[in-house]
Short mmCIF file of C-alpha atoms and ligand atoms in Angstrom, two decimals:
data_model
loop_
_atom_site.label_atom_id
_atom_site.label_comp_id
_atom_site.label_asym_id
_atom_site.label_seq_id
_atom_site.Cartn_x
_atom_site.Cartn_y
_atom_site.Cartn_z
CA MET A 704 18.71 -14.51 -1.99
CA ARG A 705 19.27 -16.61 -4.55
CA GLN A 706 17.44 -17.16 -8.29
CA SER A 707 17.52 -21.41 -8.19
CA GLU A 708 16.63 -21.16 -4.08
CA LEU A 709 13.26 -19.54 -4.78
CA PHE A 710 10.26 -21.53 -5.17
CA SER A 711 8.11 -19.41 -7.21
CA ARG A 712 9.27 -18.26 -10.89
CA THR A 713 8.43 -16.57 -13.75
CA TYR A 714 5.84 -15.99 -16.20
CA LYS A 715 5.81 -15.82 -19.55
CA GLU A 716 1.95 -16.04 -21.08
CA ASP A 717 -0.97 -13.54 -19.01
CA PRO A 718 -2.72 -15.33 -16.92
CA LYS A 719 -6.18 -16.10 -18.50
CA ASP A 720 -8.32 -14.69 -15.80
CA GLU A 721 -6.57 -11.33 -14.81
CA VAL A 722 -7.23 -8.06 -16.77
CA SER A 723 -5.60 -5.79 -14.91
CA VAL A 724 -1.53 -4.73 -15.46
CA ASN A 725 -1.13 -5.04 -12.05
CA ALA A 726 -2.24 -8.35 -11.70
CA LYS A 727 -0.60 -8.97 -15.44
CA LEU A 728 2.42 -7.95 -14.41
CA LEU A 729 2.85 -9.11 -10.39
CA GLU A 730 1.43 -12.44 -11.07
CA ARG A 731 3.71 -13.05 -13.85
CA GLY A 732 6.30 -11.79 -11.91
CA GLY A 733 5.75 -14.23 -9.32
CA PHE A 734 4.83 -10.86 -6.93
CA VAL A 735 1.15 -12.25 -5.79
CA TYR A 736 -0.47 -15.82 -6.67
CA LYS A 737 -4.65 -15.49 -6.87
CA ASN A 738 -5.56 -18.31 -4.48
CA SER A 739 -9.59 -17.07 -5.36
CA GLY A 740 -10.93 -14.24 -6.57
CA GLY A 741 -9.70 -10.72 -5.11
CA VAL A 742 -8.13 -13.17 -2.61
CA TYR A 743 -4.11 -12.86 -3.31
CA SER A 744 -0.88 -14.63 -1.17
CA TYR A 745 1.70 -12.57 -1.20
CA LEU A 746 4.83 -14.03 -2.42
CA PRO A 747 8.53 -14.21 -0.60
CA LEU A 748 9.10 -11.27 -3.87
CA GLY A 749 5.86 -9.27 -3.37
CA TRP A 750 5.49 -9.31 0.35
CA LYS A 751 8.80 -7.76 -0.07
CA VAL A 752 7.83 -4.75 -1.14
CA ILE A 753 5.01 -5.18 1.46
CA ARG A 754 7.67 -4.79 3.79
CA LYS A 755 9.12 -1.79 2.18
CA ILE A 756 5.98 -0.33 2.16
CA SER A 757 4.52 -0.60 5.68
CA ALA A 758 8.20 0.23 6.43
CA ILE A 759 7.52 4.14 5.30
CA ILE A 760 3.44 3.94 6.75
CA ARG A 761 5.26 2.89 10.18
CA GLU A 762 8.06 5.75 10.09
CA GLU A 763 5.26 8.12 8.71
CA MET A 764 2.78 7.25 11.35
CA ASN A 765 5.42 7.17 14.06
CA ALA A 766 6.33 10.47 13.52
CA ILE A 767 2.11 12.23 13.71
CA GLY A 768 3.39 10.43 17.25
CA GLY A 769 1.16 6.86 16.33
CA GLN A 770 1.06 4.10 18.62
CA GLU A 771 1.31 0.81 16.63
CA MET A 772 -1.17 -2.01 18.31
CA LEU A 773 -3.32 -5.11 16.61
CA MET A 774 -6.81 -5.70 17.08
CA PRO A 775 -8.82 -9.73 16.10
CA ALA A 776 -10.33 -9.36 12.31
CA LEU A 777 -13.03 -11.38 14.42
CA VAL A 778 -15.70 -8.44 15.06
CA GLU A 779 -18.16 -9.86 17.70
CA LYS A 780 -22.32 -9.31 16.35
CA LYS A 781 -21.84 -6.52 19.63
CA TYR A 782 -20.04 -3.81 18.55
CA TRP A 783 -21.97 -3.22 14.91
CA ASP A 784 -25.72 -3.17 17.09
CA LYS A 785 -23.84 -0.77 19.37
CA SER A 786 -23.34 1.14 15.98
CA GLY A 787 -26.00 0.48 13.42
CA ARG A 788 -23.35 -1.28 11.29
CA TRP A 789 -24.72 -5.33 11.57
CA ASP A 790 -26.35 -4.40 8.65
CA VAL A 791 -23.76 -2.93 5.55
CA GLY A 792 -23.15 -4.86 2.89
CA ILE A 793 -20.16 -5.28 2.70
CA GLY A 794 -18.88 -7.37 5.72
CA PHE A 795 -18.37 -11.23 5.54
CA GLU A 796 -20.39 -12.84 8.28
CA VAL A 797 -19.03 -15.40 11.17
CA LYS A 798 -20.51 -18.42 12.21
CA GLY A 799 -19.16 -21.82 14.15
CA LYS A 800 -20.43 -24.82 11.57
CA GLU A 801 -22.59 -25.97 14.01
CA GLU A 802 -24.38 -22.47 15.00
CA LYS A 803 -27.27 -21.06 13.20
CA THR A 804 -26.54 -17.63 13.19
CA PRO A 805 -23.59 -15.47 13.16
CA GLY A 806 -22.13 -13.97 16.13
CA PHE A 807 -19.22 -12.46 14.45
CA VAL A 808 -18.60 -10.82 11.34
CA LEU A 809 -14.65 -10.79 10.00
CA GLY A 810 -13.70 -6.39 10.51
CA TRP A 811 -13.60 -4.55 8.01
CA THR A 812 -12.92 -1.39 9.98
CA HIS A 813 -11.92 -1.01 13.62
CA GLU A 814 -13.93 2.24 14.35
CA GLU A 815 -16.46 -0.05 17.09
CA VAL A 816 -13.43 -2.37 18.70
CA LEU A 817 -10.97 0.82 19.80
CA THR A 818 -13.53 2.91 20.08
CA ASP A 819 -14.96 0.05 22.79
CA ILE A 820 -11.11 -0.56 24.31
CA VAL A 821 -10.51 2.95 25.10
CA SER A 822 -14.09 3.79 26.93
CA LYS A 823 -11.80 1.54 29.43
CA TYR A 824 -8.47 3.43 29.73
CA ILE A 825 -9.74 7.64 29.08
CA SER A 826 -11.45 9.33 31.65
CA SER A 827 -9.89 13.56 31.68
CA TYR A 828 -8.63 15.21 29.30
CA GLN A 829 -5.48 14.90 30.40
CA ASP A 830 -5.43 11.02 28.35
CA LEU A 831 -5.84 13.39 25.46
CA PRO A 832 -4.90 13.37 22.08
CA PHE A 833 -3.80 10.07 21.19
CA ALA A 834 -4.16 7.77 17.88
CA ALA A 835 -3.12 4.43 16.97
CA TYR A 836 -3.32 2.31 14.52
CA GLN A 837 -2.37 -1.39 12.76
CA ILE A 838 -1.29 -3.20 10.05
CA GLN A 839 -4.12 -5.55 9.66
CA SER A 840 -6.13 -7.34 6.87
CA LYS A 841 -9.72 -6.33 6.09
CA PHE A 842 -12.36 -8.07 4.58
CA ARG A 843 -14.51 -6.52 2.44
CA ASN A 844 -17.45 -8.36 0.26
CA GLU A 845 -16.50 -6.49 -3.44
CA PRO A 846 -18.59 -7.42 -6.04
CA ARG A 847 -16.51 -6.38 -8.62
CA ALA A 848 -12.76 -7.72 -7.06
CA ARG A 849 -11.22 -7.19 -11.19
CA SER A 850 -8.54 -5.04 -10.45
CA GLY A 851 -5.68 -6.91 -9.18
CA LEU A 852 -4.72 -5.93 -6.35
CA LEU A 853 -6.30 -2.46 -5.95
CA ARG A 854 -9.61 -4.40 -5.12
CA GLY A 855 -9.76 -7.48 -2.74
CA LYS A 856 -12.42 -9.87 -0.37
CA GLU A 857 -8.96 -9.97 1.42
CA PHE A 858 -6.92 -6.62 2.20
CA ILE A 859 -4.28 -5.17 4.40
CA MET A 860 -5.06 -2.13 5.50
CA LYS A 861 -3.30 0.21 7.28
CA ASP A 862 -5.60 2.19 9.58
CA LEU A 863 -4.89 4.95 12.18
CA TYR A 864 -7.74 6.45 14.61
CA SER A 865 -7.03 9.98 16.45
CA PHE A 866 -9.31 11.16 19.78
CA HIS A 867 -8.74 14.41 20.79
CA VAL A 868 -11.47 17.38 23.14
CA SER A 869 -12.83 18.96 20.55
CA LEU A 870 -13.00 19.29 16.11
CA GLU A 871 -10.35 21.63 16.29
CA ASP A 872 -8.16 19.41 18.03
CA MET A 873 -9.45 16.86 15.65
CA PHE A 874 -8.64 18.52 12.55
CA ARG A 875 -5.32 20.34 13.89
CA TYR A 876 -4.47 16.49 14.01
CA TYR A 877 -6.23 15.20 10.59
CA ASN A 878 -4.19 17.97 9.16
CA GLU A 879 -1.00 16.85 10.33
CA VAL A 880 -2.33 13.14 9.28
CA LYS A 881 -3.04 14.90 5.74
CA GLY A 882 1.28 15.77 5.74
CA ALA A 883 1.90 12.40 7.20
CA TYR A 884 0.34 11.22 3.67
CA GLU A 885 1.26 13.21 1.61
CA LYS A 886 4.85 11.98 2.93
CA ILE A 887 3.63 8.22 2.65
CA PHE A 888 2.64 8.69 -1.05
CA LYS A 889 5.97 10.22 -2.16
CA ARG A 890 8.29 8.05 -0.88
CA CYS A 891 6.46 5.13 -2.74
CA GLY A 892 6.66 7.30 -5.91
CA LEU A 893 2.73 8.12 -6.48
CA LYS A 894 2.20 11.57 -7.27
CA SER A 895 -1.33 11.60 -5.09
CA ILE A 896 -3.59 14.05 -4.96
CA TYR A 897 -5.76 15.41 -2.46
CA THR A 898 -9.40 14.95 -2.76
CA THR A 899 -12.73 16.24 -1.58
CA ALA A 900 -15.38 13.22 -1.17
CA ALA A 901 -18.73 12.00 0.06
CA GLY A 902 -18.59 10.69 3.78
CA GLY A 903 -19.91 7.38 3.50
CA ASP A 904 -21.08 5.42 6.22
CA PHE A 905 -18.43 6.61 8.45
CA THR A 906 -18.83 10.39 9.10
CA PHE A 907 -21.42 13.65 9.36
CA SER A 908 -19.00 15.31 6.88
CA ASN A 909 -16.75 15.65 3.85
CA THR A 910 -14.00 13.06 4.00
CA HIS A 911 -10.45 13.09 2.02
CA GLU A 912 -9.47 11.06 -0.86
CA PHE A 913 -5.45 10.68 -1.58
CA GLN A 914 -6.24 9.88 -5.43
CA VAL A 915 -3.62 9.07 -7.88
CA GLU A 916 -4.28 9.30 -11.39
CA SER A 917 -4.24 5.66 -13.90
CA PRO A 918 -5.97 4.78 -16.16
CA ALA A 919 -6.16 1.70 -14.33
CA GLY A 920 -8.94 3.87 -11.65
CA GLU A 921 -12.45 3.16 -11.15
CA ASP A 922 -12.63 6.86 -9.25
CA GLU A 923 -13.40 9.71 -11.10
CA ILE A 924 -12.47 13.25 -9.65
CA VAL A 925 -12.66 16.92 -10.86
CA LEU A 926 -9.28 18.03 -10.72
CA CYS A 927 -7.72 21.79 -11.98
CA ARG A 928 -3.75 21.48 -12.18
CA LEU A 929 -3.03 25.16 -11.81
CA CYS A 930 -4.68 25.10 -8.03
CA ASN A 931 -4.69 21.81 -7.22
CA PHE A 932 -8.75 21.89 -6.91
CA ALA A 933 -9.94 18.61 -6.66
CA GLU A 934 -13.42 16.99 -5.98
CA ASN A 935 -14.55 13.01 -6.46
CA LYS A 936 -17.25 13.18 -8.72
CA GLU A 937 -19.25 12.03 -6.87
CA ILE A 938 -19.99 14.87 -4.76
CA SER A 939 -18.90 17.40 -7.30
CA LYS A 940 -20.93 20.13 -8.62
CA ASN A 941 -18.83 20.86 -11.14
CA LYS A 942 -18.02 19.24 -14.81
CA GLY A 943 -14.83 18.44 -16.74
CA GLY A 944 -14.53 21.70 -18.74
CA ASP A 945 -15.63 24.03 -16.10
CA GLN A 946 -13.76 27.12 -15.03
CA CYS A 947 -12.33 26.27 -11.64
CA PRO A 948 -14.58 27.70 -9.14
CA GLU A 949 -11.58 28.12 -6.37
CA CYS A 950 -9.22 29.90 -8.54
CA GLN A 951 -11.98 30.77 -10.83
CA LYS A 952 -8.62 30.53 -13.79
CA GLY A 953 -8.09 26.68 -14.34
CA VAL A 954 -9.98 25.14 -16.04
CA LEU A 955 -10.96 20.89 -14.85
CA ASP A 956 -10.19 17.90 -16.27
CA LYS A 957 -12.10 14.99 -15.11
CA ILE A 958 -9.84 11.89 -15.02
CA LYS A 959 -9.68 8.37 -13.83
CA THR A 960 -7.60 8.26 -10.42
CA ILE A 961 -6.90 5.29 -7.93
CA GLU A 962 -7.99 6.06 -4.40
CA VAL A 963 -5.32 5.50 -1.92
CA GLY A 964 -5.40 6.46 1.25
CA ASN A 965 -8.83 7.90 2.44
CA ILE A 966 -9.12 10.01 5.61
CA PHE A 967 -12.48 11.16 8.03
CA PRO A 968 -13.87 13.40 10.22
CA LEU A 969 -15.59 11.64 12.53
CA GLY A 970 -16.65 13.88 15.04
CA THR A 971 -18.42 11.85 18.19
CA LYS A 972 -20.58 9.73 15.90
CA TYR A 973 -18.77 6.51 17.49
CA SER A 974 -17.85 7.94 21.35
CA GLU A 975 -21.37 8.66 21.42
CA ALA A 976 -21.95 4.83 20.62
CA PHE A 977 -18.95 3.47 22.61
CA ASN A 978 -20.58 5.94 25.22
CA LEU A 979 -16.65 7.18 25.19
CA GLN A 980 -16.75 9.98 27.45
CA PHE A 981 -13.95 12.44 28.87
CA VAL A 982 -14.10 15.18 31.65
CA ASN A 983 -12.78 18.20 30.36
CA LYS A 984 -11.24 21.31 32.37
CA ASP A 985 -14.05 22.05 33.58
CA GLY A 986 -15.24 19.04 35.09
CA LYS A 987 -17.60 18.22 32.77
CA LYS A 988 -18.41 14.98 30.60
CA ALA A 989 -18.16 15.86 27.02
CA TYR A 990 -18.11 12.45 24.28
CA VAL A 991 -14.47 12.61 22.71
CA VAL A 992 -14.10 13.24 18.44
CA MET A 993 -12.99 10.96 16.75
CA GLY A 994 -10.74 10.49 13.58
CA SER A 995 -10.23 7.85 11.22
CA TYR A 996 -7.47 7.45 7.94
CA GLY A 997 -6.87 4.50 5.60
CA ILE A 998 -4.51 2.95 3.16
CA GLY A 999 -4.74 0.23 1.68
CA LEU A 1000 -1.20 -1.45 0.88
CA GLY A 1001 -2.43 -3.57 -1.52
CA ARG A 1002 -3.81 -0.94 -3.54
CA VAL A 1003 -0.47 1.12 -3.10
CA MET A 1004 1.50 -1.99 -4.23
CA GLY A 1005 -0.91 -2.67 -7.17
CA THR A 1006 -0.95 1.61 -8.24
CA VAL A 1007 3.14 1.22 -7.90
CA SER A 1008 3.24 -1.29 -10.74
CA GLU A 1009 0.43 0.63 -12.68
CA ILE A 1010 2.52 3.59 -12.71
CA HIS A 1011 5.64 2.62 -12.61
CA HIS A 1012 6.22 -0.18 -15.47
CA ASP A 1013 6.50 -0.70 -19.59
CA GLU A 1014 6.51 -3.06 -22.11
CA GLN A 1015 8.42 -5.38 -20.78
CA GLY A 1016 7.30 -5.76 -16.76
CA ILE A 1017 7.61 -3.25 -13.96
CA ILE A 1018 9.66 -0.65 -12.98
CA TRP A 1019 10.03 -1.00 -9.12
CA PRO A 1020 11.18 2.41 -7.17
CA GLU A 1021 13.74 2.72 -5.10
CA SER A 1022 12.04 2.24 -1.88
CA VAL A 1023 9.50 -0.27 -2.33
CA ALA A 1024 11.39 -2.38 -4.62
CA PRO A 1025 11.59 -5.79 -3.20
CA LEU A 1026 15.48 -5.70 -3.22
CA LYS A 1027 18.16 -3.25 -4.78
CA VAL A 1028 19.68 -5.28 -6.95
CA HIS A 1029 19.66 -8.37 -9.93
CA LEU A 1030 23.00 -10.00 -10.36
CA LEU A 1031 23.03 -12.30 -13.06
CA ALA A 1032 25.40 -14.66 -13.80
CA VAL A 1033 25.61 -14.67 -17.99
CA GLY A 1034 26.53 -17.30 -20.46
CA GLU A 1035 28.00 -21.30 -20.04
CA MET A 1036 28.43 -21.59 -15.48
CA THR A 1037 31.80 -22.36 -15.71
CA SER A 1038 33.42 -22.73 -13.04
CA SER A 1039 35.23 -19.54 -13.20
CA LEU A 1040 32.38 -17.14 -14.11
CA LYS A 1041 30.19 -19.37 -11.13
CA LYS A 1042 33.29 -18.22 -8.98
CA GLN A 1043 33.68 -14.78 -9.65
CA ALA A 1044 29.51 -14.64 -9.91
CA ASP A 1045 29.43 -15.47 -6.46
CA ILE A 1046 32.26 -13.42 -4.87
CA ALA A 1047 30.19 -10.37 -6.37
CA TYR A 1048 27.15 -11.90 -4.71
CA ASN A 1049 29.14 -11.82 -1.46
CA LYS A 1050 30.68 -8.61 -1.62
CA LEU A 1051 27.29 -6.80 -2.32
CA ALA A 1052 25.48 -9.08 0.83
CA LYS A 1053 28.46 -8.39 2.81
CA ALA A 1054 28.30 -3.90 1.81
CA GLY A 1055 24.54 -4.87 2.81
CA ILE A 1056 22.85 -4.56 -0.19
CA GLU A 1057 20.34 -6.95 -1.02
CA VAL A 1058 20.64 -8.76 -4.42
CA LEU A 1059 18.74 -10.71 -6.07
CA TYR A 1060 21.55 -13.11 -7.65
CA ASP A 1061 20.08 -15.85 -10.94
CA ASP A 1062 22.81 -17.97 -10.44
CA ARG A 1063 20.60 -20.80 -12.11
CA ALA A 1064 22.92 -23.15 -14.19
CA GLN A 1065 20.19 -23.99 -16.76
CA VAL A 1066 18.79 -20.62 -17.73
CA HIS A 1067 19.73 -18.85 -20.92
CA ALA A 1068 20.81 -15.08 -21.08
CA GLY A 1069 17.94 -14.33 -22.71
CA GLU A 1070 15.64 -15.56 -20.35
CA LYS A 1071 17.56 -13.99 -17.62
CA PHE A 1072 17.74 -10.65 -18.84
CA TYR A 1073 14.27 -11.41 -19.75
CA ASP A 1074 13.29 -11.78 -16.25
CA ALA A 1075 15.32 -9.17 -15.32
CA ASP A 1076 13.11 -6.93 -16.90
CA LEU A 1077 10.01 -8.62 -15.76
CA ILE A 1078 10.59 -8.31 -12.14
CA GLY A 1079 12.35 -5.11 -12.87
CA LEU A 1080 14.60 -4.64 -10.05
CA PRO A 1081 16.83 -1.14 -10.33
CA VAL A 1082 20.27 -2.43 -10.49
CA ARG A 1083 20.67 -5.14 -13.37
CA LEU A 1084 24.62 -6.32 -13.17
CA VAL A 1085 26.08 -8.89 -15.23
CA VAL A 1086 29.08 -11.28 -14.54
CA SER A 1087 29.62 -12.62 -17.94
CA GLU A 1088 32.85 -14.09 -19.28
CA LYS A 1089 33.42 -10.97 -21.61
CA THR A 1090 32.45 -8.37 -18.31
CA ILE A 1091 35.34 -10.77 -16.32
CA VAL A 1092 38.29 -10.34 -18.36
CA GLN A 1093 37.50 -6.52 -17.79
CA GLU A 1094 37.99 -7.04 -13.94
CA LYS A 1095 34.49 -4.81 -13.94
CA LEU A 1096 30.72 -6.48 -14.37
CA GLU A 1097 27.85 -4.48 -16.49
CA VAL A 1098 25.66 -2.44 -14.54
CA LYS A 1099 22.14 -1.22 -16.36
CA HIS A 1100 19.14 0.78 -14.47
CA ARG A 1101 15.84 -1.11 -15.20
CA ASN A 1102 14.77 3.06 -15.83
CA GLU A 1103 17.74 3.69 -18.08
CA LYS A 1104 18.71 2.30 -21.92
CA GLU A 1105 22.05 2.18 -21.19
CA THR A 1106 25.41 0.14 -19.96
CA LYS A 1107 27.99 0.13 -18.24
CA LEU A 1108 31.14 -1.14 -17.41
CA MET A 1109 32.62 -1.02 -14.08
CA LYS A 1110 34.56 -2.74 -10.91
CA LEU A 1111 32.65 -3.96 -7.77
CA GLU A 1112 34.06 -1.64 -5.62
CA GLU A 1113 33.05 1.36 -7.02
CA ILE A 1114 29.39 0.22 -7.51
CA ILE A 1115 29.72 -1.23 -4.24
CA LYS A 1116 30.34 2.71 -3.24
CA THR A 1117 27.48 3.71 -5.16
CA LEU A 1118 25.12 1.78 -4.46
CA SER A 1119 25.83 1.37 -0.40
P1 LIG B 2129 -13.66 1.79 -2.55
O1 LIG B 2129 -14.32 3.37 -2.57
O2 LIG B 2129 -13.01 1.88 -3.10
O3 LIG B 2129 -14.08 1.07 -2.23
P2 LIG B 2129 -13.37 2.56 0.82
O4 LIG B 2129 -13.44 3.81 -0.10
O5 LIG B 2129 -14.83 2.11 0.67
O6 LIG B 2129 -12.54 2.20 -1.08
P3 LIG B 2129 -11.81 2.94 2.72
O7 LIG B 2129 -13.22 2.74 3.92
O8 LIG B 2129 -11.60 4.42 2.56
O9 LIG B 2129 -12.63 2.10 1.60
O10 LIG B 2129 -10.66 2.42 3.02
C1 LIG B 2129 -9.61 2.24 2.97
C2 LIG B 2129 -8.49 2.63 2.14
O11 LIG B 2129 -8.41 0.78 2.19
C3 LIG B 2129 -8.88 3.22 0.58
O12 LIG B 2129 -8.48 4.19 0.99
C4 LIG B 2129 -8.01 1.91 -0.41
O13 LIG B 2129 -6.75 2.62 -0.04
C5 LIG B 2129 -8.36 0.75 0.48
N1 LIG B 2129 -9.94 -0.53 -0.07
C6 LIG B 2129 -10.05 -0.38 0.48
N2 LIG B 2129 -10.91 -1.05 -0.18
C7 LIG B 2129 -10.39 -1.66 -0.30
C8 LIG B 2129 -10.28 -3.27 -1.12
N3 LIG B 2129 -11.30 -3.63 -1.63
N4 LIG B 2129 -9.05 -3.85 -1.61
C9 LIG B 2129 -7.79 -2.64 -1.03
N5 LIG B 2129 -7.56 -2.00 -0.83
C10 LIG B 2129 -8.75 -1.23 -0.46
MG1 LIG B 2130 -12.51 5.22 1.04
#
C-alpha cells in the first residue's frame, strides 16, 4: 500500500471534540473518522485492524464449532413483543417516513431473531447442541458516547448463541467459550480478567465479563491479584482493601476496567418466549437451553490503542497491526532513492509481507518519522542515500529504541 495513494492522512493536532486517548490517536492516525457522536467510519487503515481482529475471532469461534451467519439489522416489533423487550430504552426505533408508529428497532442484540429462526429447524435432542454466530453492526442509544470506539451508538459486535438439551451441557459449552475468549483477547495483545457480573436485561443468573485494566475504563471491579478472583463492583459485596473471599490471602484491589466481552447463561427465557422445544430421549418435550456470548470489535480495537501507545502514537501488537512494515523513503526523492525504495517495496510485497510504503515525494524526513510513530506499525524500514551506500536498510521496531542496518534479504527472512 502506497502512502501517496492513501486518501486519508494523519493530523498533528488532537481532534477538538474528543477526550479519550483512543479517539485522539485513532483519528489523528487516520484510522477512523467521527461522523457523529458515537458513530465512526473505519478508514482504510482502521478497517485493516478490524479485519485482523475479526479473523482472530472467526478462527476461535470456528474452533469451538460456531457456525457463521448473518441476521438482519432491522428487527420487527413482533420479535420484541414476544420477549418483552420492545420497551427496553436502549434501542433506536425505526419507521418509514410515511408511517405513524415504528414497526422495527435497529438490532441491539439478536437472541429473539435467532431463537425464532432456530425454532423452525430444531425438533429433537439429536439436533442439539449447536452454536451460531455473526459479526454485525449493533445499534444502541448510548447516552454517554464520549469514549471513542469504546462506546458507540453503532458498533460492530460478534455475537454467538448456543443451544443445548440441558443447563449442564450449556455450562460445558460456556466454559469452552470462556477458553476461546481468553485466546482471542490474548492474541489481540490484551490481558483479560474473567469477572463475575450481573445479568441485566439478558438472563436469570450471573454473567461473566472479560475486563481489561485501564484508566480509560468505565467499569470498576474488585480483583485479587493472587488468585484472580474478580467481581464487578455492581454486584460485589466486597470493596477495595478487603481480604479476598476466595483465597483468604490476597487483598482486593479496586480497579478501572474496560469490558471487552461478556458471556451470558440464558437458560430457557428465549426458548420459552418463542416456543423453542425439542423432544428428548424419553420422548418428552422440553425447552432448549441457551447461552449468548458477545465481543465488541471496535471496543477491542479502542482498548488495544488505550493499552499499547506512547507519547508519539500507537504501538500495534503484530497480530492486529493494520500492516506489518512501514517502509520510508527518506531524503530528497532522487531517482536512485526512488529506485532502491521501490525495489525494497516490491521484494517485501512479493515475499507476502504487508507494507505501508511512504513514497511521498514532497514530504520531509521529520514528518515521515512522525507519521511512522503515530501510525505505529511494528517494523519501520528506512531507505535513504546513507543506507543505499551501505547496500542495507535501517530497521527499527516500534516498541524498541535501537536502530540497526540490515540487508534486505536478511530482513525478509526474519519477517516472513
Ligand atoms: P456496557 O456495560 O459497556 O454498556 P453492555 O454490557 O451493555 O456494555 P453487552 O450487551 O454485554 O454490552 O455487549 C457485548 C459486548 O459488546 C461488550 O462486552 C462490548 O465489548 C461490546 N459493546 C457493548 N456496548 C458497546 C458500545 N456501546 N460500543 C462498543 N462496544 C460495545
Ligand atoms: Mg456487558
